[in-house]
XYZ file of C-alpha atoms in Angstrom:
610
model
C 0.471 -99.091 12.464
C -2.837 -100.047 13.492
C -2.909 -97.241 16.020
C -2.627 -95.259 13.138
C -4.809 -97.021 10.853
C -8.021 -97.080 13.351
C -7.556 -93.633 14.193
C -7.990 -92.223 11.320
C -11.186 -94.115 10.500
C -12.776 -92.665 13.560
C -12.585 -89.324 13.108
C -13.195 -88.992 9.530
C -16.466 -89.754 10.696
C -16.589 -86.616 12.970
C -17.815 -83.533 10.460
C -16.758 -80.556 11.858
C -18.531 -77.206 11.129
C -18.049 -75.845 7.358
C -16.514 -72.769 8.722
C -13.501 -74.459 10.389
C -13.023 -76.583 7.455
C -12.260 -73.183 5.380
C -9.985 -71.957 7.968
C -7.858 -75.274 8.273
C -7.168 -75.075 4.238
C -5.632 -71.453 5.019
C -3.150 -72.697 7.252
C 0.288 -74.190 6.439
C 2.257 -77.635 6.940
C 3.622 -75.949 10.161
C 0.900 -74.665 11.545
C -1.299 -77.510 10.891
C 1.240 -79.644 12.846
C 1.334 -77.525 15.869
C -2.459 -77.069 16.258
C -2.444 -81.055 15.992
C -0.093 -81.478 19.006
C -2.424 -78.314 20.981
C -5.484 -80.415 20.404
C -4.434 -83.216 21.269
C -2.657 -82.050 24.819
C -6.032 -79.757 25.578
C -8.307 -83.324 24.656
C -6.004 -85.014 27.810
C -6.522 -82.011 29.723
C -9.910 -82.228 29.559
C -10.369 -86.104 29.718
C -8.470 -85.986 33.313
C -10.675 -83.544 34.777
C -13.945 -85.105 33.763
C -12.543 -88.399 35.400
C -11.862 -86.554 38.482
C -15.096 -85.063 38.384
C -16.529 -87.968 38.166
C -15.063 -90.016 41.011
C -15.329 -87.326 43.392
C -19.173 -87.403 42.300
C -19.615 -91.055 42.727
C -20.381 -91.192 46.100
C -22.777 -88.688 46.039
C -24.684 -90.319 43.102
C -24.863 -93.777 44.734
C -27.060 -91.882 47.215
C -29.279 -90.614 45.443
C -30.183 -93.770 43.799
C -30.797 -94.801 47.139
C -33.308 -91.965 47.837
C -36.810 -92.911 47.244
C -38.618 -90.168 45.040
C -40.135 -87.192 47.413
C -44.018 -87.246 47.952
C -45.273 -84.818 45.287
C -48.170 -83.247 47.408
C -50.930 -80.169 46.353
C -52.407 -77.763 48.119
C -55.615 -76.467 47.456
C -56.708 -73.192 49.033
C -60.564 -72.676 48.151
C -61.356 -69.438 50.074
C -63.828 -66.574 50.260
C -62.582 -64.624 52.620
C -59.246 -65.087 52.978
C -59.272 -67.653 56.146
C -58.761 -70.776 54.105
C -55.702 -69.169 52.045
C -53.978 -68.210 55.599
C -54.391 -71.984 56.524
C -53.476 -73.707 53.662
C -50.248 -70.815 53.790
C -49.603 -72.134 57.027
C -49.701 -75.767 55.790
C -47.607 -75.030 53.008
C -45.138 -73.267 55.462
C -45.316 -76.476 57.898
C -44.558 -78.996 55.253
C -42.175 -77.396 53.177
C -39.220 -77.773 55.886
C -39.470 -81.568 55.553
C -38.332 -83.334 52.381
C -41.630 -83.158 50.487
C -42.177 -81.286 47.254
C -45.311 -78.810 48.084
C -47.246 -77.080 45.441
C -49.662 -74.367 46.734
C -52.590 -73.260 44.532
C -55.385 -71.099 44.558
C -58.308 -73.093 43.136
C -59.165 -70.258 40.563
C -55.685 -71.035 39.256
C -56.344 -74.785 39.375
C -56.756 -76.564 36.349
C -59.347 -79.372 37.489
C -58.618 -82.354 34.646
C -54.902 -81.977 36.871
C -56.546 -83.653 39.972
C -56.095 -86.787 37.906
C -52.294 -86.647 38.231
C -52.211 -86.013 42.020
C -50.927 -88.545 44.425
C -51.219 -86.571 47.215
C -54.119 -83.759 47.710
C -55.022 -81.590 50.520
C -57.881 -79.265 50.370
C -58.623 -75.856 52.464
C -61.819 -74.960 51.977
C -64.440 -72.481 53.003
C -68.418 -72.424 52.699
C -70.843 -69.610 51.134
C -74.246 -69.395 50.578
C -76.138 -72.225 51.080
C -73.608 -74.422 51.976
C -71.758 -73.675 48.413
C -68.301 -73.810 47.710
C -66.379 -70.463 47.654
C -66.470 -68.973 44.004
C -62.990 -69.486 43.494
C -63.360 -73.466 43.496
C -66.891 -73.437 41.517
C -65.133 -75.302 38.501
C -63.067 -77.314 40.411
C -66.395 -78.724 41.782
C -68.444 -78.340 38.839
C -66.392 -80.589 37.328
C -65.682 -83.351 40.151
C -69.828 -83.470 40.026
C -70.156 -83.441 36.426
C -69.995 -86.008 33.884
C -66.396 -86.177 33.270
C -65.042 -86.646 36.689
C -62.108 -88.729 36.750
C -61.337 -92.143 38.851
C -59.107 -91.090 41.763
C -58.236 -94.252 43.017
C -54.215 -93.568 43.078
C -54.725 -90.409 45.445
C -54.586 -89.752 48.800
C -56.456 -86.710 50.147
C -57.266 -84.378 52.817
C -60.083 -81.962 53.574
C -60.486 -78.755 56.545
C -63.366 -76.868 56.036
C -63.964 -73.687 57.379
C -67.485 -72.170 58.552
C -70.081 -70.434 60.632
C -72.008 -72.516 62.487
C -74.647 -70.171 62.664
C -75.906 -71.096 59.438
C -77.214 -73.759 57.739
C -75.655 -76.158 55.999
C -71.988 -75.719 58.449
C -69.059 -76.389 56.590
C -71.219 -78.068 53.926
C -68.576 -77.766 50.618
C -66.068 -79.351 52.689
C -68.522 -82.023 53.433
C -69.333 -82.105 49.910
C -65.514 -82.357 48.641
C -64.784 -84.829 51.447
C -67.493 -87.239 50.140
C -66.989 -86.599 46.322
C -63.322 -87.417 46.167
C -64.035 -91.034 48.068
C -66.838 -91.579 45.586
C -64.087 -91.346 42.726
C -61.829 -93.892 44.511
C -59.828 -91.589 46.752
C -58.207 -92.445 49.866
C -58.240 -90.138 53.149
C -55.636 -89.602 54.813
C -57.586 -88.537 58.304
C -60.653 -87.892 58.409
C -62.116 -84.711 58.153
C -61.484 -81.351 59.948
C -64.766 -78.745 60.101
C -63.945 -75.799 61.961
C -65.940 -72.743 63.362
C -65.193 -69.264 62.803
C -62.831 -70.029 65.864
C -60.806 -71.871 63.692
C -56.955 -71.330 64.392
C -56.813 -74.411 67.044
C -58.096 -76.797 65.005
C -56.656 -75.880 62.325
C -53.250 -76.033 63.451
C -54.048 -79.463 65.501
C -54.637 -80.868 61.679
C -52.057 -79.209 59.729
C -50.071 -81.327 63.057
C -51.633 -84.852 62.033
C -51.221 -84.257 58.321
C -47.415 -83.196 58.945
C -46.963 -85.772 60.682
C -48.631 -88.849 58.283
C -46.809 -87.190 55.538
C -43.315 -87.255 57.096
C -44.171 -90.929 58.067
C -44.749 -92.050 54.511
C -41.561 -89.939 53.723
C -39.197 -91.417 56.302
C -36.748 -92.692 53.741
C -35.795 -89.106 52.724
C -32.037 -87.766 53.117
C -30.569 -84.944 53.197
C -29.924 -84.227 49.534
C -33.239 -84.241 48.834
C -34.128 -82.396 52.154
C -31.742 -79.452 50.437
C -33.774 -80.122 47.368
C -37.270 -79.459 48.503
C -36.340 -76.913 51.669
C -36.513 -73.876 49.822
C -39.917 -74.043 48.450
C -40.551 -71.232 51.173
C -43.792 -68.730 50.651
C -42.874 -66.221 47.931
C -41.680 -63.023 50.151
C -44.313 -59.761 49.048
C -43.879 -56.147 50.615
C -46.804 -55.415 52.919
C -47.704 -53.306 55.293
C -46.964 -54.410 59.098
C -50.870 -53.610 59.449
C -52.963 -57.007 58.769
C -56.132 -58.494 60.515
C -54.073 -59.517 63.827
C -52.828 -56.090 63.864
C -55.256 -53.770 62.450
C -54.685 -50.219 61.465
C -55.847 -47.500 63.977
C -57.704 -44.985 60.655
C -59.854 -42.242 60.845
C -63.420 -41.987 60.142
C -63.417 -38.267 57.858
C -66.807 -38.626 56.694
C -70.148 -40.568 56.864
C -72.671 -39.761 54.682
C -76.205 -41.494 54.161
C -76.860 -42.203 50.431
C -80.612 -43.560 50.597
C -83.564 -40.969 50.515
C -85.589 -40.350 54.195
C -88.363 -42.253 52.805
C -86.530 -45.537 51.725
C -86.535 -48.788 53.410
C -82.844 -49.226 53.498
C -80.291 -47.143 55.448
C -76.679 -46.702 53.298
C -74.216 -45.034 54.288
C -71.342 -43.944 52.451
C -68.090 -43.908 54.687
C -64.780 -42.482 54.124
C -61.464 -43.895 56.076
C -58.374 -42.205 56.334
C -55.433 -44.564 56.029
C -52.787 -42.084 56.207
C -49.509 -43.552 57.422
C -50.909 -46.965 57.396
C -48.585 -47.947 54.590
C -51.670 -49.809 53.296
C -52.860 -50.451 49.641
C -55.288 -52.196 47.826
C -56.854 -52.647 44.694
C -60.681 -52.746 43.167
C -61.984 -55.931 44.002
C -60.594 -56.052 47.745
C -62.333 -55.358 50.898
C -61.747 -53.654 54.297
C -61.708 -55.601 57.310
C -63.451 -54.037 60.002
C -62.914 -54.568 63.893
C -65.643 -53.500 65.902
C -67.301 -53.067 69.419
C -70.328 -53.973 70.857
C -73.213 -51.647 71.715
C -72.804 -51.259 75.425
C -76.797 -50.770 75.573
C -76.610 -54.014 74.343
C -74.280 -55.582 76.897
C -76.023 -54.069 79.805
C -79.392 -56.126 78.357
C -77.226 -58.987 78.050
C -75.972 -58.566 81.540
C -79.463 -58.070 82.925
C -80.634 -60.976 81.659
C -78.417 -63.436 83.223
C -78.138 -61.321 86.392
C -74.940 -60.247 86.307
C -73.315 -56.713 87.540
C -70.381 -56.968 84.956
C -67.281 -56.307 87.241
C -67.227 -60.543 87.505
C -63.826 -61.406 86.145
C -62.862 -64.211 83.297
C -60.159 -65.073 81.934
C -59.739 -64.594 77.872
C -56.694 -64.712 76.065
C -54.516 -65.188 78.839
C -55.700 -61.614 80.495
C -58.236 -61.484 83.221
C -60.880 -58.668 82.473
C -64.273 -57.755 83.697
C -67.573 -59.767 81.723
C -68.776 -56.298 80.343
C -65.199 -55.447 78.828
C -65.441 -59.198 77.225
C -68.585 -58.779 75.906
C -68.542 -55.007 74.176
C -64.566 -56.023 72.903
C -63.884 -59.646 72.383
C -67.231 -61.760 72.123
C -69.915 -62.472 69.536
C -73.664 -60.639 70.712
C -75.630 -60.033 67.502
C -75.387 -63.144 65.711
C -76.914 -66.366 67.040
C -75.291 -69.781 66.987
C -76.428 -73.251 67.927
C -73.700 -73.775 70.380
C -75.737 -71.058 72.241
C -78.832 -71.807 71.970
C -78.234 -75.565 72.599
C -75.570 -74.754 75.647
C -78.291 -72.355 77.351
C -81.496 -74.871 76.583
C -78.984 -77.462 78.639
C -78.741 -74.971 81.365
C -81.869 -73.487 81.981
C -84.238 -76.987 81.232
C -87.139 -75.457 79.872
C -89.396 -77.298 77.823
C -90.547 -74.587 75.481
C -86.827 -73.880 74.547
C -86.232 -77.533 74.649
C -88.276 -77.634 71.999
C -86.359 -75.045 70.019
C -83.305 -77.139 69.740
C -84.899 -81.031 69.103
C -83.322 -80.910 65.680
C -81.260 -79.540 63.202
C -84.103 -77.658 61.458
C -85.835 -76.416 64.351
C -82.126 -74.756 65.423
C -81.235 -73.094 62.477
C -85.098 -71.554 62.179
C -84.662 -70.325 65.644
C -81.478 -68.608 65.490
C -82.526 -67.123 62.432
C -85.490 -65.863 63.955
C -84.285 -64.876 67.524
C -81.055 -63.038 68.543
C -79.058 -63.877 71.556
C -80.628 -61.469 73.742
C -84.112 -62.594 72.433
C -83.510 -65.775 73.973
C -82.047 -64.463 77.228
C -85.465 -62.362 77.516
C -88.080 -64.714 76.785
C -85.952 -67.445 79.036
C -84.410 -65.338 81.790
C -81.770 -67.205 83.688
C -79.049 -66.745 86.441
C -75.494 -67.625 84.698
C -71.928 -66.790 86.217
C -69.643 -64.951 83.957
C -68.000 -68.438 82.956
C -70.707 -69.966 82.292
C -71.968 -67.149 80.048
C -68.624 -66.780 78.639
C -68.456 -70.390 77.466
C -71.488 -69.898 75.514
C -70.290 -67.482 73.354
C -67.895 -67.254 70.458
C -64.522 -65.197 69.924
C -65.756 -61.818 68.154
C -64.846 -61.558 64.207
C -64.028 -58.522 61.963
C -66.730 -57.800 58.871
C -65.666 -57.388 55.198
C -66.932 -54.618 53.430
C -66.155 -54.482 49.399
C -64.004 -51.490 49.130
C -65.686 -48.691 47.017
C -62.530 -46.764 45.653
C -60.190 -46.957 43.285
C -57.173 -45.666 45.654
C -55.195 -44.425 42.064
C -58.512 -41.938 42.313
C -58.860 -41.064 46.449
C -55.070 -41.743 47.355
C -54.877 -42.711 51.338
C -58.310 -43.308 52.501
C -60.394 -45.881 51.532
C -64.466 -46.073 50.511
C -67.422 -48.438 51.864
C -71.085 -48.883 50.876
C -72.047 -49.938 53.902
C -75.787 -51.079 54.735
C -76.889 -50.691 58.236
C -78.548 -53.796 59.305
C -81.660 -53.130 61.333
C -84.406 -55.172 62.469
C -87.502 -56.016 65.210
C -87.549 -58.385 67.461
C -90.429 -58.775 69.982
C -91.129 -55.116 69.501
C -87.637 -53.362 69.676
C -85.693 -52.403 66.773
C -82.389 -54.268 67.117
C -78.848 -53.405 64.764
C -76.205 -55.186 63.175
C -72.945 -55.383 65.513
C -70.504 -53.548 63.019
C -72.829 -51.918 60.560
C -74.347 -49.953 63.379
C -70.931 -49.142 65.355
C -69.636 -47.738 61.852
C -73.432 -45.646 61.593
C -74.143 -44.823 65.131
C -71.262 -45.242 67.018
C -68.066 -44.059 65.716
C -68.045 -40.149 65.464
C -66.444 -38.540 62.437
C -62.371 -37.780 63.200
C -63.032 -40.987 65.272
C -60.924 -44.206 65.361
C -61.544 -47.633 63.350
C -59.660 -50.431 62.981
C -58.931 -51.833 59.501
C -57.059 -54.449 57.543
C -56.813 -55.302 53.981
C -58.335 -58.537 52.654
C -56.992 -58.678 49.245
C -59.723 -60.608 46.848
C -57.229 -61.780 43.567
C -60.177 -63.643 42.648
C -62.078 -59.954 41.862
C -59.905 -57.766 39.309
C -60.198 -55.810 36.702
C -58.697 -56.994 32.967
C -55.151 -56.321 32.959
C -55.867 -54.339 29.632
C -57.539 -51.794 29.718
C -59.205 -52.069 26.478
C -61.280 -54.898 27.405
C -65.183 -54.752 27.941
C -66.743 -54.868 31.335
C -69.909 -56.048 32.127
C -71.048 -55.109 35.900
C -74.066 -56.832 37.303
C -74.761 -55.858 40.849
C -77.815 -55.307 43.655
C -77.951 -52.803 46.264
C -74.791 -52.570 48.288
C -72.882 -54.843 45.432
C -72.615 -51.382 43.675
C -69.451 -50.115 46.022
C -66.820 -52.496 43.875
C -68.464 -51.327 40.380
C -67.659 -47.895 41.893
C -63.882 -48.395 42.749
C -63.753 -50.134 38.565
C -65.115 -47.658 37.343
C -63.502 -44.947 39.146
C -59.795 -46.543 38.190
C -60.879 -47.371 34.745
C -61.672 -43.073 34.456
C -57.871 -42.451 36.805
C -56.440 -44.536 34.048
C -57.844 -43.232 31.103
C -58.656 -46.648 30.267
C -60.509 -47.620 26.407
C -62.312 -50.702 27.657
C -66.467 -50.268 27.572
C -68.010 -50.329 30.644
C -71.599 -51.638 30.911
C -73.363 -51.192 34.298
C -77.011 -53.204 35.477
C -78.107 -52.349 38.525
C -81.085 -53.208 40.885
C -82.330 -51.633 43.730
C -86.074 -51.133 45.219
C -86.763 -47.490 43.954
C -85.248 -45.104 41.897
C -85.627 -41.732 43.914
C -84.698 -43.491 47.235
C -81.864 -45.739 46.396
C -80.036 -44.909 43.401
C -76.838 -45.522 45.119
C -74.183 -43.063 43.691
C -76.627 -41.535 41.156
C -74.564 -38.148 40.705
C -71.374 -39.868 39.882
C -72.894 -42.544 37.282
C -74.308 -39.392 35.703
C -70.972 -38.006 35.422
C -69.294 -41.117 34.474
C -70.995 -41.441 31.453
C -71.131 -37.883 30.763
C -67.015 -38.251 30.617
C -67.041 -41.731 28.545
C -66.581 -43.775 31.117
C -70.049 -45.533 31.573
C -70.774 -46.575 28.354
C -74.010 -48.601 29.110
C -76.330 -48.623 31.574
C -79.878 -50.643 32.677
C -81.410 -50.113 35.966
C -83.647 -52.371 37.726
C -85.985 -50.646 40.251
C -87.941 -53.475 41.350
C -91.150 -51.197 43.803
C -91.339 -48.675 41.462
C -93.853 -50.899 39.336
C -97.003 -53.461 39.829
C -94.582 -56.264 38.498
C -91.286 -56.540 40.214
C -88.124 -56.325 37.975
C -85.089 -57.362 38.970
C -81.509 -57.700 37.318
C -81.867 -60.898 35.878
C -84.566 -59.453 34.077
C -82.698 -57.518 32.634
C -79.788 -59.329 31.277
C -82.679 -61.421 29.583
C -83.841 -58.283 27.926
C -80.465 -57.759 26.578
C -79.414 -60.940 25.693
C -78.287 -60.124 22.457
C -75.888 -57.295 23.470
C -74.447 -59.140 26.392
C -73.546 -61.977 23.835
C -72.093 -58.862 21.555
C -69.907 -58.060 24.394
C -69.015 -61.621 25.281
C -67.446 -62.437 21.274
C -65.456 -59.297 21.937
C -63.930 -60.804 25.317
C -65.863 -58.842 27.657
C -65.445 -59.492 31.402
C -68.381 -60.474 33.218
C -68.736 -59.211 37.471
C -71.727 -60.091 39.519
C -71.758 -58.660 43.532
C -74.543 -58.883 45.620
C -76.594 -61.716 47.591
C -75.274 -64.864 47.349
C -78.442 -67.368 48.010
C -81.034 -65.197 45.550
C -80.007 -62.106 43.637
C -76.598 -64.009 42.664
C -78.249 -67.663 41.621
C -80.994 -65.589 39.773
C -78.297 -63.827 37.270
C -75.972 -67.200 37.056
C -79.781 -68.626 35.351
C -80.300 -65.561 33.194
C -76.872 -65.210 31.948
C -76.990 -69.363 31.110
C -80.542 -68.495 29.436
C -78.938 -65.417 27.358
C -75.802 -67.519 26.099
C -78.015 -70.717 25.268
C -80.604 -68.520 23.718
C -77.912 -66.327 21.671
C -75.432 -68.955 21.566
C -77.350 -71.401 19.899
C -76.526 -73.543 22.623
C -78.184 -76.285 25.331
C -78.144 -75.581 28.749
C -75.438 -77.953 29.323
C -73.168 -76.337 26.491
C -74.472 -73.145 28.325
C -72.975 -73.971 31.332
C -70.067 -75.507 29.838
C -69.134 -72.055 27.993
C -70.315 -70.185 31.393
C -67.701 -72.066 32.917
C -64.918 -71.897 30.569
C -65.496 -68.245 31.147
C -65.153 -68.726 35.163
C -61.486 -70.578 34.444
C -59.713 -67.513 32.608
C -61.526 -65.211 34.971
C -63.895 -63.932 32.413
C -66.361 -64.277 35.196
C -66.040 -63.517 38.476
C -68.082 -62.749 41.671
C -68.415 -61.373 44.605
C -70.843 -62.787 46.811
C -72.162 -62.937 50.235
């Protein structure tokens, strides 16, 4: 009886769904009484199974509860180039078969006010400019220098830089990251790694230590959570087997100089055939470029340091003649202050001494003097090892790509500006802008790779304004948007401001602008032709002048692009376009910047610097 009596009162408290109600009244004495006794049996049912379930789970639950948490760990990938993403890729790949939970993330998809919440952060970062961070990370740093930078003091961080020590300022935003994040109360974890443009050793020697601290301070891990955080592999993309270890063998089909006889710059406009190459890009990207020496250029070298050139060294585990090292595998044209410095030790001559006696002094030299220009004025007798050791591993160039390849199909564009100088009263060339001018011969060979540049694209709708702000050679991307926006019949304005010295000389792609707008496609254009005048107007000029229509174009979400020189033309426009949106705006300079940033986070406003 009291079975019965308790029974009742706990499921009367049980409402069951209005439409079952309805359906119970329909049924009978009968059939009420047999779906009671089918209930019932199918609630036992299920009761037994649960309690199996859960004793044969029991075991496995206790260890768990045993398992500390995994390290939660982020990596940043700040690149410009592509080198840091490959490393921090390789990072992620090394630490994501132990049990720690890895997050890799491009800085421009970084939200900064999240470095708060990380315990533990690595960063892979490159350097541009003047010792600048890459553009991707620009708010990222923006905001751990600003005001509202947050107290780090429960992370533990990382930093590899990557640079060219033949510039100033080496490795100089990794420096500045490395310093910043102790300043808010961070911890390293090692200290920090700067590499050279022969990177790949280092690198991997630190991606090693960090592995290797990280598994330590993991060491209580099993294997459940192992199987847990295993599978955060790379995500898997279709590419072509052609890449910058393995570059494509394409075709030169036509080179074409774009700048008048009588103008200071030589352009040339260069098309590649990449038939059968399986590769693709889009606008934004850039060609890789693998090139060879000038052998005039070797034989100088060689000269110089009195060698004949059949004197063997070994380099990359193949022994080869010094002249087949230096026109394929080793860095002539640009100077370096392991050179300069490695040569003052051997030859011990005061004058050059005095070259290298500090930081300054190097960095004005090598700017000043190229690698043979030292080996002339300081003649010397070197073996082939010795001259070998002072030189670095050659590097390909990046060229933006100037084609939409919806437009050309297999071959690919470049703008490419052929670097050409004097020195001590010879005209001397850039390594790979003059082999792709002088030395290649049209139907001839080049090798290429795709550097893919997500930090460079086009509005995924179409309809939305672009505004294109480039300087000499920073044209070639503008071509390759405009050219898909016109292959896509896109409905997005397209505004272009352009600088260059003079008009009848180097209106780069003149013809085609011309026709773009004729067909709709160019929809507003200002030129800056800063020789053609007294007063010298540039492209930040410009922008000033039309302040009021680039904030027009900004309330209707226009994109904003800017290619060109980094350290001047680039710095100059960032000022203007901060000037137009306070001005317009009604804003400070702070707001200003604050908007201009905002703009940089959802990719409003990207560049494409050098």
């Amino acid at each position: 009886m009291t079975i019965e009596k308790t029974a009742p009162e706990k499921t009367a408290n049980i409402a069951l769904p209005p439409d079952v109600t309805e359906r119970l009244a329909a049924l009978d004495p009968l059939q009420l009484a047999w779906l009671s006794g089918y209930c019932w049996s199918e609630a036992q049912s299920r009761q037994n199974r649960q309690s199996a379930v859960s004793s044969a789970l029991t075991p496995v639950a206790s260890a768990v509860q045993t398992v500390l948490e995994p390290l939660q760990v982020t990596i940043i990938s700040a690149s410009q180039t592509g080198n840091a993403r490959k490393v921090a890729e390789q990072l992620k790949a090394k630490l994501a078969a132990t049990a720690l939970e890895v997050n890799l993330v491009a800085a421009a998809d970084y939200k900064p006010k999240n470095i708060a919440n990380e315990k533990v952060l690595l960063l892979v970062t490159s350097t541009q400019g003047d010792g600048e961070p890459p553009e991707e990370a620009l708010s990222l740093y923006k905001f751990l220098f600003g005001k509202k930078a947050p107290n780090l003091s429960q992370t533990e961080f990382a930093v590899l830089g990557l640079g060219d020590s033949s510039y100033p300022d080496f490795c100089q935003a990794g420096k500045d990251f490395d310093a910043k994040l102790v300043e808010l109360g961070a911890t390293r974890l090692c200290d920090r790694q700067d590499c050279d443009l022969d990177y790949q050793a280092l690198a991997d020697s630190w991606i090693e230590q960090i592995s290797r601290l990280l598994q330590q301070k993991n060491q209580t891990q099993s294997a459940v959570v192992t199987a847990q955080t295993g599978g955060t592999d790379l995500p898997s993309a279709v590419r072509s087997v052609y890449n910058k270890e393995n570059p494509f063998a394409a075709g030169l089909s036509l080179r074409q100089k774009i700048t008048a006889r009588g103008s200071e710059k030589d352009v040339r406009h260069l098309e590649i055939d990449l038939s059968g190459s399986g590769l693709h890009y889009q606008p934004g990207d850039a060609l890789g470029v693998w090139f060879n020496n000038d052998p005039a250029l070797v034989e100088e070298i060689l000269q110089a340091v009195a060698l004949n050139g059949d004197e063997k060294v070994h380099l990359n585990g193949a022994e080869i003649s010094i002249r087949e090292a230096l026109i394929n595998s080793l860095e002539i044209t640009q100077n370096t202050p392991h050179f300069v410095k490695g040569y003052a030790d051997l030859v011990g001559n005061s004058e050059l001494n005095q070259q290298v006696k500090s930081a300054v002094a190097i960095q004005h030299y090598i700017q000043t003097t190229p690698i043979i220009g030292v080996l002339q004025a300081y003649p010397f007798t070197l073996s082939a090892e010795q001259l070998l050791g002072l030189l670095r591993p050659l590097t390909p160039r990046l060229y933006s790509i100037a084609s939409a390849q919806e437009e050309v199909g297999d071959e690919v564009h470049l703008t490419v500006g052929v670097l050409r100088y004097e020195h001590a009263g010879k005209i001397r060339s850039g390594g790979a802008s003059s082999y792709l001018a002088d030395r290649v011969e049209e139907d001839g060979e080049v090798r290429v790779f795709i550097e893919h540049n997500d930090n460079f694209r086009l509005p995924h709708d179409n309809s939305t304004p672009i505004i294109m702000i480039g300087s000499g050679t920073g044209i070639a991307p503008f071509r390759a948007f405009v050219q898909q926006r016109a292959a896509q019949q896109a409905s997005g304005k397209n505004w272009l401001i352009f600088g260059n010295q003079h008009f009848t000389d180097d209106f780069l792609y003149q013809i085609e602008w011309q026709s773009f707008a004729k067909d709709g496609y160019l929809h507003k254009y200002h030129f800056a032709w800063s020789r053609d005048q007294a007063e010298k107007i540039y492209v930040q000029h410009k922008i000033r002048q039309e302040a009021a229509a680039l904030w027009q174009w900004l309330q209707q979400g226009a994109h904003i692009y800017v290619c060109g020189d980094a350290s001047r033309m680039a710095k100059d426009v960032e000022q203007a376009l901060l000037e137009a949106i306070s001005e317009q705006g009604g804003l400070s300079m702070e707001e200003a910047d604050e908007y201009l940033d905002e703009l940089r986070q959802n990719k409003r406003y990207q560049r494409d610097v050098y």
